[in-house]
Short mmCIF file of N, CA and C in Angstrom, two decimals:
data_model
loop_
_atom_site.label_atom_id
_atom_site.label_comp_id
_atom_site.label_asym_id
_atom_site.label_seq_id
_atom_site.Cartn_x
_atom_site.Cartn_y
_atom_site.Cartn_z
N MET E 1 47.38 113.19 157.73
CA MET E 1 46.74 111.85 157.20
C MET E 1 46.61 110.52 158.11
N ALA E 2 45.34 110.18 158.35
CA ALA E 2 45.37 108.92 158.98
C ALA E 2 46.05 107.79 158.35
N SER E 3 46.04 107.53 156.95
CA SER E 3 46.61 106.71 156.28
C SER E 3 46.87 107.03 155.07
N GLU E 4 47.77 106.16 154.42
CA GLU E 4 47.88 106.39 152.84
C GLU E 4 46.73 106.19 152.00
N ALA E 5 45.67 105.47 152.62
CA ALA E 5 44.33 104.95 151.74
C ALA E 5 43.56 106.66 151.80
N ASP E 6 43.66 107.13 152.94
CA ASP E 6 43.26 108.64 153.04
C ASP E 6 43.71 109.57 151.97
N LEU E 7 45.20 109.62 152.04
CA LEU E 7 45.79 110.46 151.13
C LEU E 7 45.68 110.22 149.65
N ASP E 8 45.38 108.74 149.47
CA ASP E 8 44.82 108.49 147.89
C ASP E 8 43.64 109.08 147.86
N ALA E 9 42.71 108.91 148.46
CA ALA E 9 41.20 109.23 148.39
C ALA E 9 41.34 110.88 147.92
N ASP E 10 42.06 111.65 149.14
CA ASP E 10 42.16 113.20 148.99
C ASP E 10 42.82 113.57 147.65
N ILE E 11 44.07 112.99 147.01
CA ILE E 11 44.54 113.42 146.09
C ILE E 11 43.43 113.12 144.82
N LYS E 12 42.68 111.92 144.78
CA LYS E 12 42.01 111.79 143.62
C LYS E 12 40.75 112.79 143.66
N SER E 13 40.30 113.33 144.70
CA SER E 13 39.27 114.32 144.91
C SER E 13 39.66 115.58 144.31
N LEU E 14 40.99 115.97 144.22
CA LEU E 14 41.51 117.11 143.43
C LEU E 14 41.07 116.83 141.88
N SER E 15 40.44 115.99 141.55
CA SER E 15 40.41 115.92 140.14
C SER E 15 39.30 116.98 139.64
N ILE E 16 38.22 117.09 140.61
CA ILE E 16 37.22 118.37 140.45
C ILE E 16 37.90 119.42 139.87
N LEU E 17 39.27 119.86 140.26
CA LEU E 17 39.55 121.11 139.89
C LEU E 17 39.67 121.48 138.32
N SER E 18 39.90 120.38 137.65
CA SER E 18 40.05 120.40 136.20
C SER E 18 38.59 121.10 135.50
N GLU E 19 37.61 120.82 136.20
CA GLU E 19 36.28 121.61 135.88
C GLU E 19 36.25 123.14 136.31
N HIS E 20 37.18 123.50 137.02
CA HIS E 20 37.04 124.80 137.57
C HIS E 20 38.35 125.55 137.36
N PRO E 21 38.98 125.81 136.30
CA PRO E 21 40.37 126.41 136.26
C PRO E 21 40.52 128.11 136.71
N ASP E 22 39.12 128.28 136.88
CA ASP E 22 39.27 129.67 137.62
C ASP E 22 39.56 129.43 139.06
N LEU E 23 39.89 128.54 139.64
CA LEU E 23 40.41 128.26 140.96
C LEU E 23 42.05 127.89 140.89
N TYR E 24 42.76 127.76 140.00
CA TYR E 24 43.92 127.46 139.87
C TYR E 24 44.65 128.51 140.36
N ALA E 25 44.48 129.97 140.28
CA ALA E 25 45.34 130.86 140.82
C ALA E 25 45.32 130.58 142.49
N GLU E 26 44.13 130.35 142.92
CA GLU E 26 43.98 130.26 144.35
C GLU E 26 44.59 129.08 144.91
N PHE E 27 44.51 127.95 143.99
CA PHE E 27 45.07 126.33 144.38
C PHE E 27 46.63 126.84 144.43
N ALA E 28 47.19 127.52 143.54
CA ALA E 28 48.68 127.79 143.42
C ALA E 28 49.01 128.76 144.51
N SER E 29 48.35 129.86 144.76
CA SER E 29 48.65 130.75 145.66
C SER E 29 48.90 130.22 147.22
N LEU E 30 47.86 129.19 147.49
CA LEU E 30 47.82 128.57 148.85
C LEU E 30 49.12 127.41 148.93
N GLY E 31 49.99 127.08 147.71
CA GLY E 31 50.93 126.31 148.07
C GLY E 31 50.22 124.77 147.56
N CYS E 32 49.14 124.78 147.24
CA CYS E 32 48.79 123.30 146.82
C CYS E 32 49.21 122.74 145.76
N VAL E 33 49.69 123.64 144.82
CA VAL E 33 50.40 123.07 143.47
C VAL E 33 51.56 122.57 144.10
N GLY E 34 52.31 123.08 144.67
CA GLY E 34 53.74 122.85 145.39
C GLY E 34 53.65 121.59 146.18
N SER E 35 52.48 121.31 147.07
CA SER E 35 52.20 120.12 147.55
C SER E 35 51.94 119.04 146.78
N LEU E 36 51.29 119.09 145.81
CA LEU E 36 50.75 118.07 145.06
C LEU E 36 51.99 117.56 144.05
N VAL E 37 52.71 118.38 143.51
CA VAL E 37 54.20 118.17 143.00
C VAL E 37 55.04 117.58 143.81
N SER E 38 55.04 117.89 145.15
CA SER E 38 56.03 117.03 146.04
C SER E 38 55.45 115.54 146.32
N LEU E 39 54.17 115.36 145.97
CA LEU E 39 53.94 113.83 146.23
C LEU E 39 54.49 112.94 145.04
N LEU E 40 54.97 113.49 144.04
CA LEU E 40 55.48 112.73 143.18
C LEU E 40 56.91 112.19 143.43
N SER E 41 57.36 112.54 144.80
CA SER E 41 58.47 112.03 145.37
C SER E 41 58.10 111.03 146.50
N HIS E 42 56.73 110.90 146.71
CA HIS E 42 56.37 109.95 147.83
C HIS E 42 56.76 108.29 147.57
N GLU E 43 57.43 107.72 148.57
CA GLU E 43 57.93 106.66 148.47
C GLU E 43 56.79 105.55 148.06
N ASN E 44 55.73 105.69 148.37
CA ASN E 44 54.82 104.71 147.92
C ASN E 44 54.39 105.16 146.29
N THR E 45 54.56 104.39 145.31
CA THR E 45 54.58 104.76 143.86
C THR E 45 53.07 105.03 143.56
N ASP E 46 52.10 104.39 144.38
CA ASP E 46 50.58 104.37 144.16
C ASP E 46 50.38 105.80 144.43
N ILE E 47 51.02 106.57 145.31
CA ILE E 47 50.47 108.03 145.66
C ILE E 47 51.13 108.87 144.67
N ALA E 48 52.45 108.69 144.17
CA ALA E 48 52.92 109.31 143.22
C ALA E 48 52.36 109.14 142.02
N ILE E 49 51.68 107.91 141.65
CA ILE E 49 50.93 107.87 140.42
C ILE E 49 49.60 108.64 140.37
N ASP E 50 49.02 108.72 141.42
CA ASP E 50 47.80 109.47 141.60
C ASP E 50 48.20 111.21 141.51
N ALA E 51 49.10 111.35 141.99
CA ALA E 51 49.47 112.92 141.61
C ALA E 51 49.84 113.33 140.36
N ILE E 52 50.47 112.05 139.61
CA ILE E 52 50.82 112.24 138.19
C ILE E 52 49.57 112.38 137.46
N GLU E 53 48.62 111.62 137.72
CA GLU E 53 47.15 111.53 137.14
C GLU E 53 46.62 112.97 137.33
N ILE E 54 46.64 113.25 138.41
CA ILE E 54 45.83 114.76 138.79
C ILE E 54 46.48 115.65 138.07
N LEU E 55 47.68 115.98 138.04
CA LEU E 55 48.81 116.81 137.04
C LEU E 55 48.19 116.70 135.92
N GLY E 56 48.05 115.64 135.19
CA GLY E 56 47.46 115.37 133.87
C GLY E 56 46.19 115.81 133.90
N GLU E 57 45.46 115.66 134.70
CA GLU E 57 43.94 116.03 134.51
C GLU E 57 43.81 117.61 134.65
N LEU E 58 44.73 118.42 135.50
CA LEU E 58 44.78 119.44 135.35
C LEU E 58 45.36 120.40 133.99
N THR E 59 46.23 119.78 133.27
CA THR E 59 46.45 120.10 132.36
C THR E 59 46.11 119.79 131.20
N ASP E 60 45.12 118.98 131.18
CA ASP E 60 44.65 118.04 130.00
C ASP E 60 44.10 119.32 128.90
N GLU E 61 44.36 119.02 127.61
CA GLU E 61 44.00 119.83 126.62
C GLU E 61 42.56 120.33 126.31
N ASP E 62 41.68 119.42 127.19
CA ASP E 62 40.20 119.68 127.37
C ASP E 62 39.83 120.68 128.23
N VAL E 63 40.62 120.95 129.15
CA VAL E 63 40.39 122.03 130.07
C VAL E 63 40.19 123.52 129.65
N GLU E 64 39.05 124.09 129.67
CA GLU E 64 38.75 125.29 129.33
C GLU E 64 39.20 126.51 130.23
N ALA E 65 40.41 126.58 129.84
CA ALA E 65 41.09 127.50 131.08
C ALA E 65 41.54 128.70 130.00
N GLU E 66 41.70 129.89 130.81
CA GLU E 66 42.05 131.13 130.11
C GLU E 66 43.73 131.19 130.21
N GLN E 67 44.47 131.88 129.36
CA GLN E 67 46.01 131.79 129.18
C GLN E 67 46.51 132.07 130.58
N GLU E 68 45.82 133.09 131.46
CA GLU E 68 46.25 133.29 132.71
C GLU E 68 46.30 132.34 133.59
N GLU E 69 45.28 131.52 133.66
CA GLU E 69 44.89 130.52 134.64
C GLU E 69 46.18 129.50 134.20
N TRP E 70 46.25 129.26 133.13
CA TRP E 70 47.24 128.36 132.57
C TRP E 70 48.61 128.64 133.09
N ASP E 71 49.04 130.06 132.92
CA ASP E 71 50.18 130.49 133.30
C ASP E 71 50.41 130.33 134.74
N VAL E 72 49.56 130.54 135.66
CA VAL E 72 49.53 130.60 136.90
C VAL E 72 49.84 129.02 137.54
N LEU E 73 49.19 128.32 136.73
CA LEU E 73 49.40 126.60 137.12
C LEU E 73 50.61 126.37 136.69
N VAL E 74 51.07 126.40 135.53
CA VAL E 74 52.41 125.98 134.87
C VAL E 74 53.62 126.62 135.65
N THR E 75 53.47 128.10 136.14
CA THR E 75 54.36 128.39 136.79
C THR E 75 54.81 127.94 138.01
N ALA E 76 53.65 127.64 138.69
CA ALA E 76 53.76 127.17 140.20
C ALA E 76 54.42 125.48 139.98
N MET E 77 53.96 124.67 138.83
CA MET E 77 54.24 123.38 138.94
C MET E 77 55.93 123.57 138.53
N VAL E 78 56.51 124.28 137.54
CA VAL E 78 57.74 124.62 137.22
C VAL E 78 58.42 124.82 138.61
N ASP E 79 58.03 125.87 138.91
CA ASP E 79 58.73 126.32 140.46
C ASP E 79 58.84 125.05 141.34
N ALA E 80 58.06 124.29 141.43
CA ALA E 80 58.03 123.36 142.18
C ALA E 80 58.85 122.12 141.82
N ASP E 81 59.71 121.92 140.61
CA ASP E 81 60.57 121.34 139.90
C ASP E 81 59.82 119.93 139.41
N VAL E 82 58.48 120.07 139.01
CA VAL E 82 57.65 118.97 138.33
C VAL E 82 58.49 118.26 137.21
N ILE E 83 59.07 118.75 136.31
CA ILE E 83 59.92 118.25 135.45
C ILE E 83 60.95 117.12 136.01
N ALA E 84 61.73 117.60 136.93
CA ALA E 84 62.65 116.67 137.14
C ALA E 84 62.06 115.42 138.23
N LEU E 85 60.99 115.95 138.91
CA LEU E 85 60.06 114.78 139.71
C LEU E 85 59.52 114.02 138.58
N LEU E 86 59.04 114.33 137.73
CA LEU E 86 58.31 113.30 136.38
C LEU E 86 59.31 112.25 136.23
N GLY E 87 60.70 113.00 135.86
CA GLY E 87 61.88 112.12 135.43
C GLY E 87 62.20 111.19 136.07
N GLN E 88 62.27 111.53 137.34
CA GLN E 88 62.54 110.61 138.52
C GLN E 88 61.55 109.48 138.56
N ASN E 89 60.40 109.68 138.47
CA ASN E 89 59.36 108.64 138.40
C ASN E 89 59.50 107.75 137.21
N LEU E 90 59.79 108.25 136.03
CA LEU E 90 60.05 107.52 135.01
C LEU E 90 61.14 106.41 135.18
N ALA E 91 62.16 106.89 135.79
CA ALA E 91 63.41 106.13 136.19
C ALA E 91 62.95 104.87 137.23
N ARG E 92 61.90 105.54 138.09
CA ARG E 92 61.59 104.48 139.28
C ARG E 92 60.39 103.25 139.06
N LEU E 93 59.74 103.74 138.10
CA LEU E 93 58.63 103.02 137.75
C LEU E 93 58.95 101.66 136.71
N ASP E 94 58.04 100.54 137.06
CA ASP E 94 58.51 99.30 136.31
C ASP E 94 57.31 99.02 135.38
N GLU E 95 57.44 99.40 134.31
CA GLU E 95 56.56 99.17 133.17
C GLU E 95 56.06 97.60 133.31
N GLY E 96 56.65 96.72 134.03
CA GLY E 96 56.37 95.29 134.07
C GLY E 96 55.02 95.10 134.80
N ASN E 97 54.87 96.13 135.62
CA ASN E 97 53.95 96.27 136.90
C ASN E 97 52.55 96.97 136.15
N ASP E 98 51.21 96.44 135.96
CA ASP E 98 50.38 97.30 135.28
C ASP E 98 50.17 98.70 136.08
N ALA E 99 50.04 98.73 137.31
CA ALA E 99 50.04 100.02 137.89
C ALA E 99 51.04 100.97 137.56
N ASP E 100 52.20 100.51 137.60
CA ASP E 100 53.39 101.35 137.33
C ASP E 100 53.26 101.89 135.85
N ARG E 101 52.81 101.08 135.12
CA ARG E 101 52.63 101.24 133.63
C ARG E 101 51.92 102.35 133.37
N SER E 102 50.68 102.40 134.21
CA SER E 102 49.76 103.52 134.01
C SER E 102 50.34 104.57 134.18
N GLY E 103 51.16 104.78 135.33
CA GLY E 103 51.94 106.11 135.62
C GLY E 103 52.90 106.35 134.60
N VAL E 104 53.83 105.55 134.01
CA VAL E 104 54.47 105.91 132.97
C VAL E 104 53.57 106.55 131.75
N TYR E 105 52.77 106.00 131.52
CA TYR E 105 51.72 106.60 130.56
C TYR E 105 51.22 107.83 130.61
N HIS E 106 50.97 108.22 132.08
CA HIS E 106 50.40 109.44 132.37
C HIS E 106 51.67 110.46 132.42
N VAL E 107 52.99 109.81 132.53
CA VAL E 107 54.12 110.81 132.63
C VAL E 107 54.18 111.50 131.37
N MET E 108 53.95 110.58 130.34
CA MET E 108 54.03 110.59 128.69
C MET E 108 53.23 111.80 128.35
#
């Protein structure tokens, strides 16, 4: 990435995937789910919050995915240690900061 601004834009562009859950298996098999989850530990909390928001969009109850599509996505997320990384973000985000508060909201 040329910059964190480019990374930010690239992460946000992944939101389109929630409209195409048929691509979840491919997204997982390419290692992209693991890469997205790994961004939860990025030193820049804005990047971590972007990743949290995208994970939330991919798993939103309004996504019309088949059970097998959910299974592939969630298994890849769990394998990438998403639960522990979300917990770490809750510990490091400051609810007194507006941007961080949004991150806490999306983790919950």
